[in-house]
Tab-separated table of C-alpha atoms in Angstrom:
chain	number	residue	atom	x	y	z
A	822	UNK	CA	-45.762	23.514	-35.851
A	823	UNK	CA	-46.286	25.809	-38.912
A	824	UNK	CA	-43.218	25.008	-41.317
A	825	UNK	CA	-43.608	28.194	-43.049
A	826	UNK	CA	-42.633	32.043	-41.837
A	827	UNK	CA	-44.198	34.606	-39.149
A	828	UNK	CA	-46.088	33.646	-36.009
A	829	UNK	CA	-47.333	29.882	-34.901
A	830	UNK	CA	-50.477	29.179	-34.872
A	831	UNK	CA	-53.014	30.238	-31.802
A	832	UNK	CA	-50.039	32.838	-30.943
A	833	UNK	CA	-51.134	36.423	-31.790
A	834	UNK	CA	-48.287	38.783	-32.487
A	835	UNK	CA	-47.016	40.983	-29.436
A	836	UNK	CA	-47.211	44.861	-30.207
A	837	UNK	CA	-44.213	45.340	-31.111
A	838	UNK	CA	-44.154	42.652	-33.835
A	839	UNK	CA	-47.058	44.427	-35.636
A	840	UNK	CA	-45.514	47.678	-35.516
A	841	UNK	CA	-42.567	46.114	-37.352
A	842	UNK	CA	-44.632	44.048	-39.785
A	843	UNK	CA	-46.598	47.968	-40.408
A	844	UNK	CA	-43.290	49.529	-41.045
A	845	UNK	CA	-42.194	50.009	-44.544
A	846	UNK	CA	-38.167	49.226	-45.689
A	847	UNK	CA	-36.165	52.468	-44.334
A	848	UNK	CA	-35.651	54.435	-47.489
A	849	UNK	CA	-31.500	55.212	-46.953
A	850	UNK	CA	-29.063	51.891	-47.141
A	851	UNK	CA	-27.015	49.863	-44.838
A	852	UNK	CA	-24.302	51.550	-44.094
A	853	UNK	CA	-21.182	49.962	-43.146
A	854	UNK	CA	-23.574	47.745	-41.781
A	855	UNK	CA	-25.419	50.313	-39.759
A	856	UNK	CA	-29.012	50.828	-40.387
A	857	UNK	CA	-30.286	54.821	-41.186
A	858	UNK	CA	-31.701	56.625	-37.846
A	859	UNK	CA	-35.274	57.035	-37.900
A	860	UNK	CA	-36.782	60.241	-35.914
A	861	UNK	CA	-40.563	60.225	-35.730
A	862	UNK	CA	-41.002	63.617	-34.571
A	863	UNK	CA	-43.036	63.207	-30.942
A	864	UNK	CA	-47.001	64.185	-30.732
A	865	UNK	CA	-47.312	67.828	-28.986
A	866	UNK	CA	-44.355	69.321	-30.919
A	867	UNK	CA	-44.178	72.663	-31.823
A	868	UNK	CA	-43.229	73.122	-35.566
A	869	UNK	CA	-39.773	74.395	-36.186
A	870	UNK	CA	-37.428	74.203	-39.466
A	871	UNK	CA	-36.279	70.981	-39.971
A	872	UNK	CA	-32.827	71.437	-38.978
A	873	UNK	CA	-33.042	72.960	-35.696
A	874	UNK	CA	-35.947	70.011	-34.914
A	875	UNK	CA	-33.128	67.581	-36.186
A	876	UNK	CA	-30.552	69.677	-33.861
A	877	UNK	CA	-32.049	69.866	-30.690
A	878	UNK	CA	-33.216	65.668	-30.399
A	879	UNK	CA	-29.610	65.055	-31.739
A	880	UNK	CA	-26.968	67.849	-30.015
A	881	UNK	CA	-24.152	65.470	-30.998
A	882	UNK	CA	-24.935	66.269	-34.310
A	883	UNK	CA	-23.621	69.699	-33.665
A	884	UNK	CA	-20.302	67.878	-32.760
A	885	UNK	CA	-17.267	70.281	-34.137
A	886	UNK	CA	-15.670	66.948	-35.138
A	887	UNK	CA	-18.303	66.067	-37.350
A	888	UNK	CA	-19.874	67.196	-40.829
A	889	UNK	CA	-21.950	70.550	-40.342
A	890	UNK	CA	-25.765	70.029	-40.586
A	891	UNK	CA	-26.462	72.156	-43.042
A	892	UNK	CA	-24.084	70.982	-45.804
A	893	UNK	CA	-25.751	67.258	-44.987
A	894	UNK	CA	-29.818	68.447	-45.955
A	895	UNK	CA	-27.537	70.421	-48.902
A	896	UNK	CA	-26.480	67.415	-49.890
A	897	UNK	CA	-29.929	65.508	-49.566
A	898	UNK	CA	-28.639	63.355	-46.832
A	899	UNK	CA	-31.585	64.095	-44.228
A	900	UNK	CA	-34.684	62.022	-46.231
A	901	UNK	CA	-38.476	61.906	-45.825
A	902	UNK	CA	-39.476	58.148	-45.917
A	903	UNK	CA	-40.228	58.424	-49.164
A	904	UNK	CA	-36.765	58.887	-49.624
A	905	UNK	CA	-36.882	62.940	-50.783
A	906	UNK	CA	-34.576	64.896	-49.329
A	907	UNK	CA	-35.955	67.394	-46.419
A	908	UNK	CA	-34.672	71.215	-47.154
A	909	UNK	CA	-32.905	73.082	-43.572
A	910	UNK	CA	-35.739	75.204	-43.376
A	911	UNK	CA	-38.718	72.990	-43.584
A	912	UNK	CA	-41.479	73.082	-41.590
A	913	UNK	CA	-41.453	69.742	-38.843
A	914	UNK	CA	-44.381	69.003	-37.199
A	915	UNK	CA	-45.704	66.059	-35.135
A	916	UNK	CA	-45.216	63.082	-36.976
A	917	UNK	CA	-42.911	63.844	-39.505
A	918	UNK	CA	-40.229	61.153	-40.174
A	919	UNK	CA	-36.669	62.262	-40.749
A	920	UNK	CA	-34.059	59.707	-42.044
A	921	UNK	CA	-30.190	59.392	-41.309
A	922	UNK	CA	-27.536	57.681	-41.214
A	923	UNK	CA	-25.115	58.478	-38.379
A	924	UNK	CA	-21.726	59.698	-38.352
A	925	UNK	CA	-18.815	57.296	-36.620
A	926	UNK	CA	-15.912	58.548	-34.543
A	927	UNK	CA	-12.997	56.588	-34.778
A	928	UNK	CA	-13.353	53.590	-33.406
A	929	UNK	CA	-10.801	50.433	-31.997
A	930	UNK	CA	-12.150	47.837	-33.793
A	931	UNK	CA	-9.617	44.685	-32.749
A	932	UNK	CA	-9.888	41.965	-34.837
A	933	UNK	CA	-11.949	39.378	-33.290
A	934	UNK	CA	-12.617	35.752	-34.842
A	935	UNK	CA	-16.304	35.673	-35.691
A	936	UNK	CA	-17.164	31.816	-35.057
A	937	UNK	CA	-20.156	30.806	-36.664
A	938	UNK	CA	-21.753	27.799	-35.041
A	939	UNK	CA	-24.664	27.530	-37.187
A	940	UNK	CA	-26.194	28.716	-40.219
A	941	UNK	CA	-28.979	28.134	-42.410
A	942	UNK	CA	-31.671	30.599	-44.380
A	943	UNK	CA	-33.611	31.437	-40.926
A	944	UNK	CA	-30.849	31.522	-38.310
A	945	UNK	CA	-27.005	32.908	-37.937
A	946	UNK	CA	-25.534	31.284	-34.477
A	947	UNK	CA	-22.466	33.083	-33.261
A	948	UNK	CA	-20.519	32.425	-30.332
A	949	UNK	CA	-19.527	35.405	-29.022
A	950	UNK	CA	-16.836	36.454	-27.475
A	951	UNK	CA	-15.765	38.020	-23.985
A	952	UNK	CA	-15.829	42.274	-24.564
A	953	UNK	CA	-18.228	42.309	-27.984
A	954	UNK	CA	-21.335	43.673	-27.302
A	955	UNK	CA	-24.368	42.034	-29.125
A	956	UNK	CA	-26.185	46.027	-30.610
A	957	UNK	CA	-24.063	48.531	-31.084
A	958	UNK	CA	-24.105	51.384	-28.763
A	959	UNK	CA	-21.692	53.984	-27.819
A	960	UNK	CA	-18.050	53.648	-28.253
A	961	UNK	CA	-18.902	50.269	-29.623
A	962	UNK	CA	-20.445	50.081	-33.055
A	963	UNK	CA	-17.699	49.077	-35.590
A	964	UNK	CA	-16.809	46.458	-33.237
A	965	UNK	CA	-20.699	45.224	-31.983
A	966	UNK	CA	-21.097	42.214	-33.247
A	967	UNK	CA	-23.779	42.561	-34.980
A	968	UNK	CA	-22.124	45.272	-37.736
A	969	UNK	CA	-19.060	42.725	-37.878
A	970	UNK	CA	-21.658	39.881	-38.452
A	971	UNK	CA	-23.359	42.409	-41.239
A	972	UNK	CA	-20.290	43.294	-43.116
A	973	UNK	CA	-18.714	39.381	-43.326
A	974	UNK	CA	-21.554	37.881	-44.673
A	975	UNK	CA	-23.477	40.758	-46.605
A	976	UNK	CA	-26.687	39.766	-44.809
A	977	UNK	CA	-28.253	43.225	-44.646
A	978	UNK	CA	-31.454	41.690	-42.361
A	979	UNK	CA	-29.236	40.311	-39.689
A	980	UNK	CA	-30.696	40.702	-36.637
A	981	UNK	CA	-30.088	39.802	-32.543
A	982	UNK	CA	-33.102	37.383	-31.426
A	983	UNK	CA	-32.138	38.205	-27.906
A	984	UNK	CA	-29.155	39.651	-26.061
A	985	UNK	CA	-26.203	39.482	-23.929
A	986	UNK	CA	-23.764	41.450	-22.105
A	987	UNK	CA	-20.956	42.785	-23.990
A	988	UNK	CA	-18.684	41.168	-21.653
A	989	UNK	CA	-20.403	37.607	-21.071
A	990	UNK	CA	-19.415	35.166	-23.735
A	991	UNK	CA	-20.926	32.612	-25.623
A	992	UNK	CA	-24.231	31.492	-27.555
A	993	UNK	CA	-25.946	34.414	-29.663
A	994	UNK	CA	-28.645	33.916	-32.168
A	995	UNK	CA	-29.410	36.120	-34.783
A	996	UNK	CA	-32.616	35.763	-36.761
A	997	UNK	CA	-31.989	35.972	-40.697
A	998	UNK	CA	-35.196	36.253	-42.771
A	999	UNK	CA	-37.511	39.747	-41.755
A	1000	UNK	CA	-40.467	37.443	-42.045
A	1001	UNK	CA	-39.430	34.609	-40.031
A	1002	UNK	CA	-38.545	37.508	-37.263
A	1003	UNK	CA	-41.715	37.700	-35.476
A	1004	UNK	CA	-41.567	34.331	-34.145
A	1005	UNK	CA	-38.643	33.769	-32.959
A	1006	UNK	CA	-38.826	36.782	-31.464
A	1007	UNK	CA	-42.193	35.967	-29.773
A	1008	UNK	CA	-40.206	32.773	-28.882
A	1009	UNK	CA	-38.057	34.700	-26.475
A	1010	UNK	CA	-39.676	37.039	-24.891
A	1011	UNK	CA	-42.465	33.623	-24.098
A	1012	UNK	CA	-39.822	32.463	-22.226
A	1013	UNK	CA	-39.511	29.343	-24.203
A	1014	UNK	CA	-35.595	28.675	-25.167
A	1015	UNK	CA	-34.017	26.853	-22.520
A	1016	UNK	CA	-30.498	29.113	-21.736
A	1017	UNK	CA	-27.941	27.501	-19.880
A	1018	UNK	CA	-24.928	29.793	-18.049
A	1019	UNK	CA	-21.882	28.769	-16.527
A	1020	UNK	CA	-19.849	30.702	-14.197
A	1021	UNK	CA	-16.460	30.904	-11.943
A	1022	UNK	CA	-17.538	32.437	-8.363
A	1023	UNK	CA	-15.232	32.739	-5.619
A	1024	UNK	CA	-18.367	33.021	-2.686
A	1025	UNK	CA	-17.891	34.859	0.842
A	1026	UNK	CA	-18.088	32.790	3.832
A	1027	UNK	CA	-21.203	33.759	4.316
A	1028	UNK	CA	-22.812	33.630	0.949
A	1029	UNK	CA	-26.439	33.160	0.524
A	1030	UNK	CA	-25.943	30.281	-2.225
A	1031	UNK	CA	-24.707	26.564	-1.491
A	1032	UNK	CA	-21.126	25.792	-1.965
A	1033	UNK	CA	-21.031	22.478	-1.691
A	1034	UNK	CA	-20.952	19.549	-5.365
A	1035	UNK	CA	-24.078	18.532	-6.620
A	1036	UNK	CA	-25.909	21.015	-4.254
A	1037	UNK	CA	-28.944	23.252	-6.161
A	1038	UNK	CA	-31.096	26.503	-5.225
A	1039	UNK	CA	-33.413	28.939	-7.186
A	1040	UNK	CA	-32.729	32.543	-6.874
A	1041	UNK	CA	-35.672	34.665	-6.934
A	1042	UNK	CA	-35.814	38.229	-7.042
A	1043	UNK	CA	-37.539	41.180	-8.076
A	1044	UNK	CA	-35.358	43.254	-10.284
A	1045	UNK	CA	-35.693	46.614	-11.434
A	1046	UNK	CA	-33.389	49.719	-12.749
A	1047	UNK	CA	-33.760	53.208	-13.713
A	1048	UNK	CA	-33.698	54.776	-16.988
A	1049	UNK	CA	-29.866	56.154	-17.792
A	1050	UNK	CA	-28.572	54.236	-14.513
A	1051	UNK	CA	-26.300	51.624	-15.380
A	1052	UNK	CA	-26.047	49.896	-12.841
A	1053	UNK	CA	-29.790	47.300	-11.972
A	1054	UNK	CA	-31.284	46.567	-8.417
A	1055	UNK	CA	-33.111	44.339	-6.310
A	1056	UNK	CA	-35.900	45.635	-5.210
A	1057	UNK	CA	-38.350	45.163	-2.868
A	1058	UNK	CA	-41.780	43.069	-3.813
A	1059	UNK	CA	-42.888	40.267	-5.974
A	1060	UNK	CA	-40.371	38.494	-7.259
A	1061	UNK	CA	-39.549	38.991	-11.143
A	1062	UNK	CA	-36.790	37.051	-11.651
A	1063	UNK	CA	-35.535	33.116	-11.535
A	1064	UNK	CA	-32.528	31.223	-11.387
A	1065	UNK	CA	-31.632	28.315	-11.269
A	1066	UNK	CA	-28.487	27.283	-10.064
A	1067	UNK	CA	-26.500	24.275	-9.470
A	1068	UNK	CA	-22.956	23.530	-8.374
A	1069	UNK	CA	-20.816	21.758	-10.828
A	1070	UNK	CA	-17.262	21.703	-9.712
A	1071	UNK	CA	-15.483	23.140	-6.062
A	1072	UNK	CA	-11.625	24.012	-6.581
A	1073	UNK	CA	-9.484	24.307	-3.341
A	1074	UNK	CA	-9.368	27.573	-3.281
A	1075	UNK	CA	-13.146	27.521	-2.687
A	1076	UNK	CA	-13.642	28.699	-6.646
A	1077	UNK	CA	-16.963	27.481	-7.885
A	1078	UNK	CA	-18.006	26.614	-11.152
A	1079	UNK	CA	-21.606	27.418	-11.946
A	1080	UNK	CA	-24.302	25.801	-13.927
A	1081	UNK	CA	-27.234	28.713	-13.909
A	1082	UNK	CA	-30.485	28.375	-15.719
A	1083	UNK	CA	-32.784	31.852	-16.201
A	1084	UNK	CA	-36.422	31.515	-16.511
A	1085	UNK	CA	-36.785	35.211	-17.008
A	1086	UNK	CA	-34.496	37.494	-18.838
A	1087	UNK	CA	-33.856	40.861	-16.248
A	1088	UNK	CA	-30.932	43.321	-17.093
A	1089	UNK	CA	-27.713	41.716	-15.796
A	1090	UNK	CA	-30.030	38.767	-13.912
A	1091	UNK	CA	-27.199	36.643	-13.458
A	1092	UNK	CA	-24.143	39.061	-12.110
A	1093	UNK	CA	-26.993	40.867	-10.073
A	1094	UNK	CA	-28.350	37.958	-8.213
A	1095	UNK	CA	-25.311	36.346	-8.187
A	1096	UNK	CA	-23.602	39.604	-6.235
A	1097	UNK	CA	-25.890	40.453	-4.022
A	1098	UNK	CA	-26.383	37.025	-2.286
A	1099	UNK	CA	-22.115	37.034	-1.721
A	1100	UNK	CA	-20.991	35.234	-5.040
A	1101	UNK	CA	-19.839	38.237	-7.071
A	1102	UNK	CA	-18.521	36.244	-10.990
A	1103	UNK	CA	-14.970	36.318	-10.867
A	1104	UNK	CA	-14.059	39.543	-13.161
A	1105	UNK	CA	-17.039	41.738	-11.616
A	1106	UNK	CA	-16.882	45.176	-11.636
A	1107	UNK	CA	-20.043	46.631	-11.790
A	1108	UNK	CA	-22.159	44.974	-8.515
A	1109	UNK	CA	-20.773	46.013	-6.928
A	1110	UNK	CA	-17.301	46.305	-7.289
A	1111	UNK	CA	-14.129	44.399	-8.384
A	1112	UNK	CA	-13.566	41.414	-6.550
A	1113	UNK	CA	-9.755	40.701	-7.901
A	1114	UNK	CA	-6.875	43.079	-7.742
A	1115	UNK	CA	-5.943	42.308	-11.443
A	1116	UNK	CA	-8.632	43.146	-14.127
A	1117	UNK	CA	-9.870	39.849	-15.801
A	1118	UNK	CA	-12.423	38.820	-18.485
A	1119	UNK	CA	-16.157	38.282	-16.700
A	1120	UNK	CA	-15.978	34.580	-15.928
A	1121	UNK	CA	-19.540	34.166	-17.552
A	1122	UNK	CA	-20.500	31.942	-20.366
A	1123	UNK	CA	-23.795	31.178	-22.713
A	1124	UNK	CA	-23.235	27.390	-22.869
A	1125	UNK	CA	-25.396	26.196	-24.740
A	1126	UNK	CA	-29.223	27.411	-26.409
A	1127	UNK	CA	-32.326	25.290	-27.237
A	1128	UNK	CA	-35.395	25.891	-28.620
A	1129	UNK	CA	-38.288	24.331	-30.972
A	1130	UNK	CA	-37.793	26.889	-34.024
A	1131	UNK	CA	-41.145	28.423	-34.573
A	1132	UNK	CA	-40.321	28.647	-38.028
A	1133	UNK	CA	-39.287	24.889	-38.629
A	1134	UNK	CA	-39.785	22.600	-36.136
A	1135	UNK	CA	-36.871	21.169	-35.963
A	1136	UNK	CA	-35.378	20.767	-32.035
A	1137	UNK	CA	-32.623	22.754	-32.033
A	1138	UNK	CA	-30.237	22.553	-29.680
A	1139	UNK	CA	-26.354	25.216	-30.116
A	1140	UNK	CA	-23.359	24.669	-27.465
A	1141	UNK	CA	-20.292	27.300	-27.224
A	1142	UNK	CA	-17.359	25.969	-27.492
A	1143	UNK	CA	-15.302	28.628	-25.526
A	1144	UNK	CA	-14.143	27.309	-21.801
A	1145	UNK	CA	-13.910	29.989	-18.704
A	1146	UNK	CA	-10.504	30.310	-17.086
A	1147	UNK	CA	-7.741	33.436	-16.367
A	1148	UNK	CA	-5.833	34.609	-19.214
A	1149	UNK	CA	-2.363	34.323	-18.846
A	1150	UNK	CA	-0.343	36.677	-17.030
A	1151	UNK	CA	-0.553	39.916	-18.507
A	1152	UNK	CA	-2.867	40.298	-20.955
A	1153	UNK	CA	-5.378	43.338	-20.765
A	1154	UNK	CA	-8.847	42.681	-19.787
A	1155	UNK	CA	-12.424	44.702	-20.212
A	1156	UNK	CA	-14.067	46.724	-18.268
A	1157	UNK	CA	-17.715	47.309	-17.861
A	1158	UNK	CA	-17.342	50.915	-17.231
A	1159	UNK	CA	-14.918	51.751	-19.258
A	1160	UNK	CA	-15.448	54.642	-21.756
């Protein structure tokens, strides 16, 4: 096993990894823990003034509450890959690059504990709480795990090596050194990291999963997601999602604690596979609808993550210290479909 950075012997980096390796450093520094936006004018696009082209691609830049775009050009805030300022009237066409910082709306960033399970020169592993997005997106930018960690640690090169849904808690690994990143990302892309989750469910009487302690099953489905839609779907065809399931405990009211070992990583895989079999995870509000009258945190926890480190050769295993359970009465809970 290699003891240096990069891709392990015998494995050719994927296309995305090769593109990242060729890409030069951004011409603008991070701001508030966020990387600058990079827009490459698509092939076949007619030449246009830089301001008009940017406005057409990113209509939000013309929001009345945002700094007027012509002012941002005048201040030199829109640059090319070399860091040279674009003028608003400069002609831009296919393959031209425009870099700029996004302007952030006011965002509620509640205080949250950043429980770090492990940190060395290669890896940082977070025990993520419920309702914290992995990556900055939509209404969750400064409150995302990535931005919080970059600001708290000062590690500008920090990137997530895999993702957890915002509503899922547990073990989440980040890479620190850019030269290590392709090796770790290939590890996850090839399914060589062993993940174990825990979920609390209250199965329907006719649920298509085992319901007695110690019973096991393998869930196989074809899952897909339409562009622009939040929900994934169970589709006909060859399975592309596989999960090993074991019933760990069953409470008096029929609530079961499941151990889940996904062998694939499809969008919302565990949530959809269980819901489609009549065993929606407690707190579920997306597949297909809430199963509790009172919203609660989604009862899904990434309990452990284990792999052979492709950079150091070490055997790695990280365990979440969090526990599933219903919060105290009156406590607010997040919703997937909230704005």
